[in-house]
mmCIF file of C-alpha atoms in Angstrom:
data_model
loop_
_atom_site.group_PDB
_atom_site.id
_atom_site.type_symbol
_atom_site.label_atom_id
_atom_site.label_comp_id
_atom_site.label_asym_id
_atom_site.label_seq_id
_atom_site.Cartn_x
_atom_site.Cartn_y
_atom_site.Cartn_z
ATOM 1 C CA MET A 173 8.961 16.089 7.978
ATOM 2 C CA LEU A 174 10.371 19.494 7.258
ATOM 3 C CA GLY A 175 12.375 20.510 4.227
ATOM 4 C CA LEU A 176 10.660 18.339 1.626
ATOM 5 C CA PRO A 177 8.625 20.865 -0.355
ATOM 6 C CA SER A 178 9.086 18.898 -3.579
ATOM 7 C CA VAL A 179 7.323 15.814 -2.259
ATOM 8 C CA PRO A 180 3.650 16.259 -3.158
ATOM 9 C CA ALA A 181 2.085 13.495 -1.132
ATOM 10 C CA PHE A 182 3.416 11.558 1.791
ATOM 11 C CA CYS A 183 2.398 11.581 5.405
ATOM 12 C CA LEU A 184 0.378 14.752 5.221
ATOM 13 C CA ARG A 185 -2.779 15.637 7.056
ATOM 14 C CA PRO A 186 -5.855 13.590 6.138
ATOM 15 C CA ARG A 187 -8.894 15.369 4.800
ATOM 16 C CA ASP A 188 -10.951 14.811 7.920
ATOM 17 C CA PRO A 189 -9.621 14.709 11.481
ATOM 18 C CA ARG A 190 -11.767 11.646 12.092
ATOM 19 C CA ARG A 191 -9.558 9.774 9.679
ATOM 20 C CA GLY A 192 -6.567 9.779 11.947
ATOM 21 C CA ALA A 193 -3.165 11.363 11.703
ATOM 22 C CA VAL A 194 -0.028 11.180 9.699
ATOM 23 C CA LEU A 195 0.677 7.691 8.364
ATOM 24 C CA THR A 196 1.577 5.571 5.417
ATOM 25 C CA LEU A 197 0.588 2.008 4.611
ATOM 26 C CA THR A 198 3.644 1.490 2.504
ATOM 27 C CA PHE A 199 4.184 -1.660 0.525
ATOM 28 C CA VAL A 200 7.885 -1.172 0.021
ATOM 29 C CA ALA A 201 8.782 -4.712 -1.012
ATOM 30 C CA VAL A 202 6.532 -4.630 -4.077
ATOM 31 C CA VAL A 203 7.074 -1.479 -6.086
ATOM 32 C CA ALA A 204 6.039 -0.659 -9.597
ATOM 33 C CA VAL A 205 9.039 0.939 -11.206
ATOM 34 C CA GLY A 206 8.134 4.454 -10.235
ATOM 35 C CA ALA A 207 5.073 3.153 -8.504
ATOM 36 C CA PHE A 208 3.020 3.946 -5.493
ATOM 37 C CA THR A 209 2.522 3.302 -1.843
ATOM 38 C CA GLY A 210 -0.152 3.794 0.764
ATOM 39 C CA CYS A 211 -0.099 7.253 2.272
ATOM 40 C CA TRP A 212 -2.130 10.347 2.973
ATOM 41 C CA ASP A 213 -2.863 12.860 0.249
ATOM 42 C CA ARG A 214 -1.880 16.496 0.687
ATOM 43 C CA GLU A 215 -4.115 18.984 2.444
ATOM 44 C CA ASP A 216 -2.011 21.155 4.680
ATOM 45 C CA GLY A 217 1.643 20.353 4.114
ATOM 46 C CA ALA A 218 3.141 22.706 6.665
ATOM 47 C CA ALA A 219 0.979 21.622 9.561
ATOM 48 C CA ALA A 220 1.265 17.957 8.739
ATOM 49 C CA ALA A 221 5.005 18.192 8.289
ATOM 50 C CA ALA A 222 5.290 19.669 11.744
ATOM 51 C CA ARG A 223 3.210 16.837 13.144
ATOM 52 C CA SER A 224 5.350 14.192 11.449
ATOM 53 C CA ASP A 225 8.385 15.538 13.264
ATOM 54 C CA ALA A 226 6.652 14.944 16.605
ATOM 55 C CA PRO A 227 4.751 11.647 16.433
ATOM 56 C CA PRO A 228 3.197 10.191 19.558
ATOM 57 C CA ARG A 229 5.731 8.520 21.760
ATOM 58 C CA GLY A 230 5.185 4.951 22.802
ATOM 59 C CA PRO A 231 6.809 1.524 22.925
ATOM 60 C CA ARG A 232 8.673 0.420 19.824
ATOM 61 C CA ALA A 233 7.239 -2.800 18.396
ATOM 62 C CA GLU A 234 9.426 -5.824 17.803
ATOM 63 C CA GLY A 235 10.848 -5.931 14.279
ATOM 64 C CA THR A 236 10.833 -2.163 13.827
ATOM 65 C CA ALA A 237 13.714 0.250 13.535
ATOM 66 C CA ASP A 238 14.492 2.832 16.199
ATOM 67 C CA ARG A 239 13.860 6.198 14.559
ATOM 68 C CA GLU A 240 16.425 8.004 16.712
ATOM 69 C CA ALA A 241 19.085 5.357 16.065
ATOM 70 C CA VAL A 242 18.527 5.628 12.322
ATOM 71 C CA ALA A 243 18.764 9.430 12.403
ATOM 72 C CA ARG A 244 21.841 9.300 14.634
ATOM 73 C CA ALA A 245 23.631 6.864 12.291
ATOM 74 C CA ALA A 246 22.877 9.107 9.316
ATOM 75 C CA ALA A 247 24.096 12.232 11.135
ATOM 76 C CA GLU A 248 27.357 10.559 12.202
ATOM 77 C CA ALA A 249 27.997 9.333 8.661
ATOM 78 C CA VAL A 250 27.368 12.790 7.183
ATOM 79 C CA ALA A 251 29.741 14.353 9.736
ATOM 80 C CA GLU A 252 32.432 11.919 8.577
ATOM 81 C CA GLY A 253 31.797 12.690 4.909
ATOM 82 C CA LYS A 254 30.074 9.362 4.283
ATOM 83 C CA SER A 255 26.650 8.447 2.930
ATOM 84 C CA GLY A 256 23.907 9.112 5.454
ATOM 85 C CA LYS A 257 21.473 7.016 3.430
ATOM 86 C CA LYS A 258 23.778 3.979 3.451
ATOM 87 C CA ALA A 259 24.398 4.240 7.194
ATOM 88 C CA ALA A 260 20.676 4.601 7.892
ATOM 89 C CA GLN A 261 19.842 1.617 5.688
ATOM 90 C CA GLU A 262 22.323 -0.539 7.580
ATOM 91 C CA VAL A 263 20.548 0.265 10.863
ATOM 92 C CA VAL A 264 17.149 -0.458 9.310
ATOM 93 C CA SER A 265 18.376 -3.775 7.881
ATOM 94 C CA ARG A 266 19.771 -4.887 11.238
ATOM 95 C CA SER A 267 16.538 -3.965 13.018
ATOM 96 C CA GLY A 268 14.438 -6.627 11.310
ATOM 97 C CA ASP A 269 12.005 -3.993 10.018
ATOM 98 C CA ARG A 270 10.692 -5.938 7.044
ATOM 99 C CA TRP A 271 9.102 -2.933 5.375
ATOM 100 C CA GLY A 272 11.534 -0.227 6.433
ATOM 101 C CA THR A 273 13.671 1.396 3.749
ATOM 102 C CA VAL A 274 15.638 4.561 3.063
ATOM 103 C CA TYR A 275 15.339 6.807 -0.003
ATOM 104 C CA ASP A 276 17.553 9.630 -1.107
ATOM 105 C CA ARG A 277 15.763 12.879 -1.903
ATOM 106 C CA GLY A 278 15.493 12.167 -5.625
ATOM 107 C CA GLU A 279 14.233 8.609 -5.132
ATOM 108 C CA TYR A 280 11.608 9.777 -2.692
ATOM 109 C CA ALA A 281 10.380 12.517 -5.012
ATOM 110 C CA ALA A 282 10.212 10.053 -7.903
ATOM 111 C CA PHE A 283 8.453 7.521 -5.685
ATOM 112 C CA ALA A 284 5.857 10.124 -4.753
ATOM 113 C CA GLU A 285 5.429 11.057 -8.409
ATOM 114 C CA GLY A 286 3.987 7.619 -9.054
ATOM 115 C CA LEU A 287 1.086 8.497 -6.787
ATOM 116 C CA ASP A 288 -0.183 10.688 -9.625
ATOM 117 C CA GLY A 289 -0.162 7.646 -11.913
ATOM 118 C CA HIS A 290 2.865 8.793 -13.960
ATOM 119 C CA TRP A 291 6.473 7.641 -13.808
ATOM 120 C CA THR A 292 9.594 7.006 -15.882
ATOM 121 C CA GLY A 293 10.799 3.428 -15.998
ATOM 122 C CA VAL A 294 10.534 0.119 -17.793
ATOM 123 C CA GLY A 295 7.145 -1.071 -16.546
ATOM 124 C CA VAL A 296 7.763 -3.933 -14.124
ATOM 125 C CA TRP A 297 6.855 -4.738 -10.550
ATOM 126 C CA ALA A 298 9.479 -6.417 -8.396
ATOM 127 C CA VAL A 299 9.569 -8.302 -5.116
ATOM 128 C CA ARG A 300 12.415 -9.369 -2.893
ATOM 129 C CA ALA A 301 12.277 -12.882 -1.470
ATOM 130 C CA GLN A 302 13.567 -13.788 1.969
ATOM 131 C CA ASP A 303 16.815 -14.998 0.398
ATOM 132 C CA GLY A 304 17.314 -11.536 -1.125
ATOM 133 C CA MET A 305 16.532 -12.594 -4.691
ATOM 134 C CA ILE A 306 14.721 -9.939 -6.754
ATOM 135 C CA THR A 307 11.888 -11.362 -8.856
ATOM 136 C CA VAL A 308 9.657 -9.747 -11.466
ATOM 137 C CA ASP A 309 6.184 -9.910 -9.962
ATOM 138 C CA GLY A 310 4.326 -8.284 -12.829
ATOM 139 C CA VAL A 311 4.847 -6.536 -16.165
ATOM 140 C CA GLN A 312 2.830 -3.567 -17.390
ATOM 141 C CA PRO A 313 0.969 -4.612 -20.539
ATOM 142 C CA GLY A 314 2.341 -2.824 -23.589
ATOM 143 C CA GLY A 315 5.215 -1.306 -21.619
ATOM 144 C CA PRO A 316 8.884 -1.404 -22.636
ATOM 145 C CA ALA A 317 9.662 -4.474 -20.496
ATOM 146 C CA ALA A 318 6.675 -6.340 -21.911
ATOM 147 C CA ARG A 319 7.764 -5.542 -25.461
ATOM 148 C CA ARG A 320 11.183 -7.040 -24.724
ATOM 149 C CA GLY A 321 9.564 -10.231 -23.474
ATOM 150 C CA LEU A 322 10.021 -9.902 -19.704
ATOM 151 C CA ARG A 323 7.630 -12.066 -17.713
ATOM 152 C CA ALA A 324 6.380 -12.427 -14.171
ATOM 153 C CA GLY A 325 8.658 -14.906 -12.432
ATOM 154 C CA ASP A 326 11.872 -13.759 -14.135
ATOM 155 C CA ARG A 327 14.683 -13.341 -11.625
ATOM 156 C CA LEU A 328 16.543 -10.060 -11.888
ATOM 157 C CA LEU A 329 20.271 -10.550 -11.325
ATOM 158 C CA SER A 330 21.775 -7.206 -12.300
ATOM 159 C CA VAL A 331 20.883 -3.771 -13.683
ATOM 160 C CA ASP A 332 23.524 -2.114 -15.866
ATOM 161 C CA GLY A 333 26.107 -4.418 -14.325
ATOM 162 C CA HIS A 334 25.096 -3.724 -10.723
ATOM 163 C CA ALA A 335 24.182 -6.924 -8.871
ATOM 164 C CA VAL A 336 20.785 -6.529 -7.236
ATOM 165 C CA THR A 337 20.425 -9.670 -5.111
ATOM 166 C CA GLY A 338 20.120 -8.557 -1.502
ATOM 167 C CA LEU A 339 19.304 -4.941 -2.343
ATOM 168 C CA ALA A 340 16.187 -3.231 -1.065
ATOM 169 C CA VAL A 341 13.553 -2.977 -3.780
ATOM 170 C CA ALA A 342 13.746 0.828 -3.518
ATOM 171 C CA ASP A 343 17.413 0.612 -4.514
ATOM 172 C CA VAL A 344 16.559 -1.635 -7.459
ATOM 173 C CA VAL A 345 13.909 0.873 -8.520
ATOM 174 C CA ALA A 346 16.515 3.645 -8.403
ATOM 175 C CA LEU A 347 18.757 1.665 -10.766
ATOM 176 C CA LEU A 348 15.904 1.082 -13.194
ATOM 177 C CA ARG A 349 14.916 4.727 -13.252
ATOM 178 C CA GLY A 350 16.513 7.340 -15.432
ATOM 179 C CA THR A 351 15.812 9.638 -18.344
ATOM 180 C CA ALA A 352 13.155 8.585 -20.848
ATOM 181 C CA GLY A 353 14.765 7.159 -23.965
ATOM 182 C CA THR A 354 17.921 5.897 -22.256
ATOM 183 C CA PRO A 355 18.724 2.163 -22.266
ATOM 184 C CA VAL A 356 19.058 -0.083 -19.235
ATOM 185 C CA VAL A 357 20.648 -3.535 -19.451
ATOM 186 C CA LEU A 358 18.930 -6.240 -17.414
ATOM 187 C CA ASN A 359 20.540 -9.584 -16.631
ATOM 188 C CA LEU A 360 17.840 -12.131 -15.842
ATOM 189 C CA SER A 361 17.398 -15.782 -14.990
ATOM 190 C CA ARG A 362 14.451 -17.720 -16.393
ATOM 191 C CA ASP A 363 13.867 -21.437 -15.915
ATOM 192 C CA GLY A 364 17.519 -21.921 -15.013
ATOM 193 C CA ALA A 365 18.885 -20.065 -18.046
ATOM 194 C CA ASP A 366 20.506 -16.622 -17.962
ATOM 195 C CA LEU A 367 19.494 -13.985 -20.490
ATOM 196 C CA THR A 368 20.207 -10.320 -21.097
ATOM 197 C CA GLU A 369 17.712 -7.725 -22.322
ATOM 198 C CA THR A 370 18.284 -4.068 -23.135
ATOM 199 C CA VAL A 371 15.163 -2.021 -22.425
ATOM 200 C CA LEU A 372 14.540 1.645 -23.197
ATOM 201 C CA ARG A 373 13.084 3.671 -20.344
ATOM 202 C CA GLU A 374 9.815 5.473 -21.092
ATOM 203 C CA ARG A 375 7.491 7.952 -19.510
ATOM 204 C CA LEU A 376 4.680 5.675 -18.373
ATOM 205 C CA SER A 377 1.202 6.146 -17.028
ATOM 206 C CA ALA A 378 -1.644 3.952 -15.912
ATOM 207 C CA GLU A 379 -5.381 4.414 -15.694
ATOM 208 C CA PRO A 380 -6.147 3.348 -12.122
ATOM 209 C CA VAL A 381 -9.890 2.815 -12.591
ATOM 210 C CA THR A 382 -11.615 1.254 -15.589
ATOM 211 C CA VAL A 383 -15.282 0.370 -15.970
ATOM 212 C CA ARG A 384 -17.053 -2.140 -18.198
ATOM 213 C CA GLN A 385 -20.514 -3.606 -18.360
ATOM 214 C CA LEU A 386 -21.485 -7.265 -18.355
ATOM 215 C CA ALA A 387 -24.819 -8.794 -19.203
ATOM 216 C CA GLY A 388 -27.538 -8.488 -16.605
ATOM 217 C CA ASP A 389 -26.659 -4.961 -15.435
ATOM 218 C CA VAL A 390 -23.395 -6.031 -13.824
ATOM 219 C CA THR A 391 -20.815 -3.225 -13.636
ATOM 220 C CA VAL A 392 -17.168 -4.256 -13.314
ATOM 221 C CA ILE A 393 -15.021 -1.570 -11.638
ATOM 222 C CA LYS A 394 -11.358 -2.506 -11.928
ATOM 223 C CA VAL A 395 -9.023 -0.601 -9.600
ATOM 224 C CA THR A 396 -5.351 -1.262 -10.291
ATOM 225 C CA SER A 397 -4.020 1.205 -7.712
ATOM 226 C CA PHE A 398 -5.237 3.899 -5.356
ATOM 227 C CA THR A 399 -3.429 6.792 -6.990
ATOM 228 C CA ARG A 400 -4.687 10.347 -6.683
ATOM 229 C CA GLY A 401 -8.294 10.754 -7.829
ATOM 230 C CA SER A 402 -9.044 7.027 -7.977
ATOM 231 C CA GLY A 403 -11.419 7.032 -5.000
ATOM 232 C CA GLU A 404 -13.690 9.629 -6.560
ATOM 233 C CA ARG A 405 -13.608 7.715 -9.859
ATOM 234 C CA VAL A 406 -14.911 4.659 -8.038
ATOM 235 C CA ARG A 407 -17.703 6.727 -6.506
ATOM 236 C CA ALA A 408 -18.594 8.172 -9.921
ATOM 237 C CA ALA A 409 -18.692 4.696 -11.455
ATOM 238 C CA VAL A 410 -21.046 3.477 -8.740
ATOM 239 C CA ARG A 411 -23.336 6.449 -9.240
ATOM 240 C CA ALA A 412 -23.387 5.817 -13.004
ATOM 241 C CA ALA A 413 -24.109 2.072 -12.704
ATOM 242 C CA PRO A 414 -27.562 0.910 -13.880
ATOM 243 C CA ALA A 415 -30.262 1.192 -11.243
ATOM 244 C CA GLY A 416 -30.889 -2.144 -9.605
ATOM 245 C CA GLY A 417 -27.680 -3.612 -11.006
ATOM 246 C CA GLY A 418 -24.755 -5.128 -9.159
ATOM 247 C CA VAL A 419 -21.090 -4.165 -8.908
ATOM 248 C CA LEU A 420 -18.026 -6.350 -9.184
ATOM 249 C CA LEU A 421 -15.163 -4.423 -7.547
ATOM 250 C CA ASP A 422 -12.042 -5.992 -9.025
ATOM 251 C CA LEU A 423 -9.037 -5.425 -6.743
ATOM 252 C CA ARG A 424 -6.881 -8.241 -8.117
ATOM 253 C CA GLY A 425 -3.262 -7.181 -8.492
ATOM 254 C CA ASN A 426 -3.905 -3.890 -6.694
ATOM 255 C CA ARG A 427 -0.700 -3.166 -4.764
ATOM 256 C CA GLY A 428 -2.152 -0.331 -2.700
ATOM 257 C CA GLY A 429 -1.871 3.429 -2.916
ATOM 258 C CA LEU A 430 -3.038 6.517 -1.103
ATOM 259 C CA VAL A 431 -4.935 5.603 2.038
ATOM 260 C CA ALA A 432 -7.271 8.598 1.659
ATOM 261 C CA GLU A 433 -8.209 7.357 -1.823
ATOM 262 C CA ALA A 434 -8.855 3.861 -0.481
ATOM 263 C CA VAL A 435 -11.151 5.288 2.203
ATOM 264 C CA THR A 436 -12.988 7.329 -0.451
ATOM 265 C CA ALA A 437 -13.445 4.188 -2.547
ATOM 266 C CA ALA A 438 -14.825 2.263 0.428
ATOM 267 C CA SER A 439 -17.132 5.216 1.129
ATOM 268 C CA ALA A 440 -18.816 4.604 -2.240
ATOM 269 C CA PHE A 441 -20.451 1.555 -0.668
ATOM 270 C CA LEU A 442 -20.869 2.660 2.954
ATOM 271 C CA ASP A 443 -22.890 5.269 4.800
ATOM 272 C CA GLY A 444 -20.205 6.422 7.185
ATOM 273 C CA GLY A 445 -18.822 4.252 9.935
ATOM 274 C CA LEU A 446 -15.543 2.475 10.521
ATOM 275 C CA VAL A 447 -13.215 1.482 7.698
ATOM 276 C CA ALA A 448 -10.180 0.519 9.799
ATOM 277 C CA THR A 449 -8.237 1.276 12.936
ATOM 278 C CA TYR A 450 -4.479 1.639 13.097
ATOM 279 C CA ASP A 451 -1.903 2.205 15.770
ATOM 280 C CA VAL A 452 1.125 4.440 15.777
ATOM 281 C CA ARG A 453 3.599 3.498 18.494
ATOM 282 C CA GLY A 454 0.787 2.118 20.629
ATOM 283 C CA GLU A 455 -1.747 4.928 20.141
ATOM 284 C CA GLN A 456 -4.887 3.838 18.281
ATOM 285 C CA ARG A 457 -6.479 5.955 15.533
ATOM 286 C CA VAL A 458 -9.489 5.412 13.270
ATOM 287 C CA LEU A 459 -10.382 5.718 9.593
ATOM 288 C CA ASN A 460 -14.055 6.461 8.959
ATOM 289 C CA ALA A 461 -16.030 6.396 5.724
ATOM 290 C CA ASP A 462 -17.853 9.422 4.390
ATOM 291 C CA PRO A 463 -21.645 9.248 4.682
ATOM 292 C CA GLY A 464 -23.972 8.834 1.728
ATOM 293 C CA GLY A 465 -22.585 5.793 -0.087
ATOM 294 C CA ASP A 466 -24.702 3.185 -1.878
ATOM 295 C CA THR A 467 -25.513 0.604 0.781
ATOM 296 C CA THR A 468 -28.092 -1.463 -1.115
ATOM 297 C CA ARG A 469 -26.522 -2.372 -4.453
ATOM 298 C CA PRO A 470 -25.279 -6.022 -4.528
ATOM 299 C CA LEU A 471 -21.483 -6.028 -4.345
ATOM 300 C CA VAL A 472 -18.704 -8.562 -4.835
ATOM 301 C CA ALA A 473 -15.023 -7.769 -4.172
ATOM 302 C CA LEU A 474 -12.704 -9.806 -6.391
ATOM 303 C CA VAL A 475 -9.260 -10.391 -4.811
ATOM 304 C CA ASP A 476 -6.103 -12.457 -5.194
ATOM 305 C CA GLY A 477 -2.564 -12.778 -3.844
ATOM 306 C CA GLY A 478 -1.660 -9.497 -5.524
ATOM 307 C CA THR A 479 -4.271 -7.567 -3.512
ATOM 308 C CA MET A 480 -2.186 -5.657 -0.997
ATOM 309 C CA SER A 481 -2.026 -2.902 1.601
ATOM 310 C CA ALA A 482 -4.649 -0.200 0.991
ATOM 311 C CA ALA A 483 -6.572 -2.582 -1.297
ATOM 312 C CA GLU A 484 -6.758 -5.051 1.594
ATOM 313 C CA LEU A 485 -7.970 -2.224 3.830
ATOM 314 C CA VAL A 486 -10.912 -1.666 1.451
ATOM 315 C CA THR A 487 -11.691 -5.366 1.117
ATOM 316 C CA GLY A 488 -11.524 -5.979 4.855
ATOM 317 C CA ALA A 489 -13.847 -3.065 5.577
ATOM 318 C CA LEU A 490 -16.464 -4.132 3.033
ATOM 319 C CA GLN A 491 -16.267 -7.748 4.185
ATOM 320 C CA ASP A 492 -16.460 -7.015 7.919
ATOM 321 C CA ARG A 493 -19.271 -4.513 7.484
ATOM 322 C CA GLY A 494 -21.315 -7.159 5.644
ATOM 323 C CA ARG A 495 -21.330 -4.966 2.574
ATOM 324 C CA ALA A 496 -19.530 -7.232 0.081
ATOM 325 C CA VAL A 497 -18.866 -10.885 -0.612
ATOM 326 C CA ALA A 498 -15.151 -11.442 -1.217
ATOM 327 C CA VAL A 499 -14.400 -13.859 -4.055
ATOM 328 C CA GLY A 500 -11.024 -15.146 -5.234
ATOM 329 C CA SER A 501 -7.897 -16.224 -3.387
ATOM 330 C CA ARG A 502 -6.168 -15.144 -0.177
ATOM 331 C CA THR A 503 -4.752 -11.614 -0.312
ATOM 332 C CA PHE A 504 -1.106 -10.765 0.278
ATOM 333 C CA GLY A 505 -1.267 -9.736 3.943
ATOM 334 C CA LYS A 506 0.467 -6.380 4.306
ATOM 335 C CA GLY A 507 -1.080 -4.440 7.159
ATOM 336 C CA SER A 508 1.754 -2.525 8.783
ATOM 337 C CA VAL A 509 2.006 1.248 9.074
ATOM 338 C CA GLN A 510 5.089 3.217 8.060
ATOM 339 C CA MET A 511 6.046 6.801 8.853
ATOM 340 C CA PRO A 512 8.719 8.883 7.116
ATOM 341 C CA THR A 513 11.569 10.594 8.879
ATOM 342 C CA GLU A 514 13.802 13.085 7.081
ATOM 343 C CA LEU A 515 17.470 12.449 7.804
ATOM 344 C CA PRO A 516 20.279 15.039 8.097
ATOM 345 C CA ASP A 517 21.450 14.525 4.502
ATOM 346 C CA GLY A 518 17.945 14.999 3.077
ATOM 347 C CA SER A 519 17.260 11.302 2.614
ATOM 348 C CA VAL A 520 14.043 9.841 3.997
ATOM 349 C CA ALA A 521 13.631 6.733 6.157
ATOM 350 C CA GLU A 522 10.264 4.962 5.995
ATOM 351 C CA LEU A 523 10.013 3.036 9.273
ATOM 352 C CA THR A 524 7.332 0.699 10.558
ATOM 353 C CA VAL A 525 5.498 2.115 13.576
ATOM 354 C CA GLY A 526 2.414 -0.094 13.915
ATOM 355 C CA THR A 527 -0.346 -2.074 12.219
ATOM 356 C CA TYR A 528 -3.925 -1.551 11.083
ATOM 357 C CA ARG A 529 -7.010 -3.671 11.732
ATOM 358 C CA THR A 530 -10.325 -4.188 10.000
ATOM 359 C CA PRO A 531 -13.610 -3.075 11.613
ATOM 360 C CA ALA A 532 -13.921 -6.525 13.230
ATOM 361 C CA GLY A 533 -10.456 -6.172 14.747
ATOM 362 C CA ARG A 534 -8.611 -8.488 12.352
ATOM 363 C CA SER A 535 -4.935 -7.856 11.749
ATOM 364 C CA LEU A 536 -4.138 -8.648 8.127
ATOM 365 C CA ASP A 537 -0.369 -8.385 8.431
ATOM 366 C CA GLY A 538 1.103 -11.692 7.361
ATOM 367 C CA GLY A 539 -2.234 -13.475 7.039
ATOM 368 C CA GLY A 540 -4.192 -11.491 4.493
ATOM 369 C CA ILE A 541 -7.913 -11.827 3.813
ATOM 370 C CA THR A 542 -9.542 -15.187 3.236
ATOM 371 C CA PRO A 543 -12.278 -14.782 0.614
ATOM 372 C CA ASP A 544 -15.819 -15.823 1.435
ATOM 373 C CA VAL A 545 -15.957 -17.764 -1.829
ATOM 374 C CA PRO A 546 -12.663 -19.298 -3.016
ATOM 375 C CA ALA A 547 -12.053 -19.116 -6.763
ATOM 376 C CA GLY A 548 -9.094 -19.669 -9.054
ATOM 377 C CA GLU A 549 -8.616 -19.025 -12.755
ATOM 378 C CA ARG A 550 -12.322 -18.470 -13.443
ATOM 379 C CA ALA A 551 -12.753 -16.114 -10.532
ATOM 380 C CA GLU A 552 -14.701 -13.496 -12.474
ATOM 381 C CA GLU A 553 -17.221 -16.103 -13.610
ATOM 382 C CA ARG A 554 -17.592 -17.218 -10.017
ATOM 383 C CA ALA A 555 -18.058 -13.615 -8.905
ATOM 384 C CA VAL A 556 -20.824 -13.093 -11.467
ATOM 385 C CA THR A 557 -22.504 -16.262 -10.215
ATOM 386 C CA VAL A 558 -22.355 -14.917 -6.670
ATOM 387 C CA LEU A 559 -23.946 -11.666 -7.844
ATOM 388 C CA GLY A 560 -26.669 -13.795 -9.436
ATOM 389 C CA GLY A 561 -27.318 -15.322 -6.048
ATOM 390 C CA LEU A 562 -27.678 -11.781 -4.698
ATOM 391 C CA GLY A 563 -30.373 -11.067 -7.237
ATOM 392 C CA VAL A 564 -28.565 -9.520 -10.215
ATOM 393 C CA GLY A 565 -26.849 -10.741 -13.338
ATOM 394 C CA PRO A 566 -27.747 -12.861 -16.355
#
């Protein structure tokens, strides 16, 4: 992916050749406004960029866009003085690639910025339903949208007068972005009634990993996203946990992040070995944990329907390896692999090229992870009870 020096992290070489090649586990349909996606962190940009321009050739899976057709459509549009991004998006939309999308250069750079845990926006997460309706999936506590009363479940109809129904979430994100301090007018539908809110954009940030202690030497490690540095923070929290105590790894609402960070987080509880396999156009690769993790401390992974992508990768690995008991509700089920392709006008197409599987060979795409112990509203209580059964807790 040549010519994108401003993009700090996307599809670059993993830290260890055992961990596979260039890929992203992108959850494009659920995006924090300025948020994050699953991808490799940067190590050697030039070499990895060269590799991303020459991925392994193989059969194209059903429901994926043809990379050459997308690039050709963009090139023809640019030659005619039209929008290469728009032409490419039309090809992606027709292909049935559920997770494929196209960013212009600025959108892609801003999207990547969120991988550092900082972004400019209003502080909401959005999803697009099959009918094209854009719905608020979550609101950042204390953020500008939350202060104006936006709630999960609100339907977003327009942004500054631009209708958003049927748009890709990336395009909705682009409308919501802008300069900090500038207003954005949101037309919403809630419980059948329309309402309008004016929200001021802000420079936002989020702490991806927080730690708290419960009675009985139980350490709760909450990971909201796998942004840069989060994996090592998980490892540090495990090392600092009381000797003989248990860990509750809370991945509820975690929409994914950098794959390398997710592998590092899983490594905190494993002594090497397989985390996941994935395929890129029919060629299988592997993701392995680092050696030296804590393999004896009792561990519960707390999950829900908002646990997605790279967070599902971690949960599936710990569950299949017999390292953790999963408690909560079924996870989202996003297990496809995307790769970026730079287009002639500088825009970037993220196209699905394959899927990943857990160590036991399970594909999570569409089905998600079924927890070992189902739990609803009092899931944390249930998780603590499970830890008690493993020998720790009050």
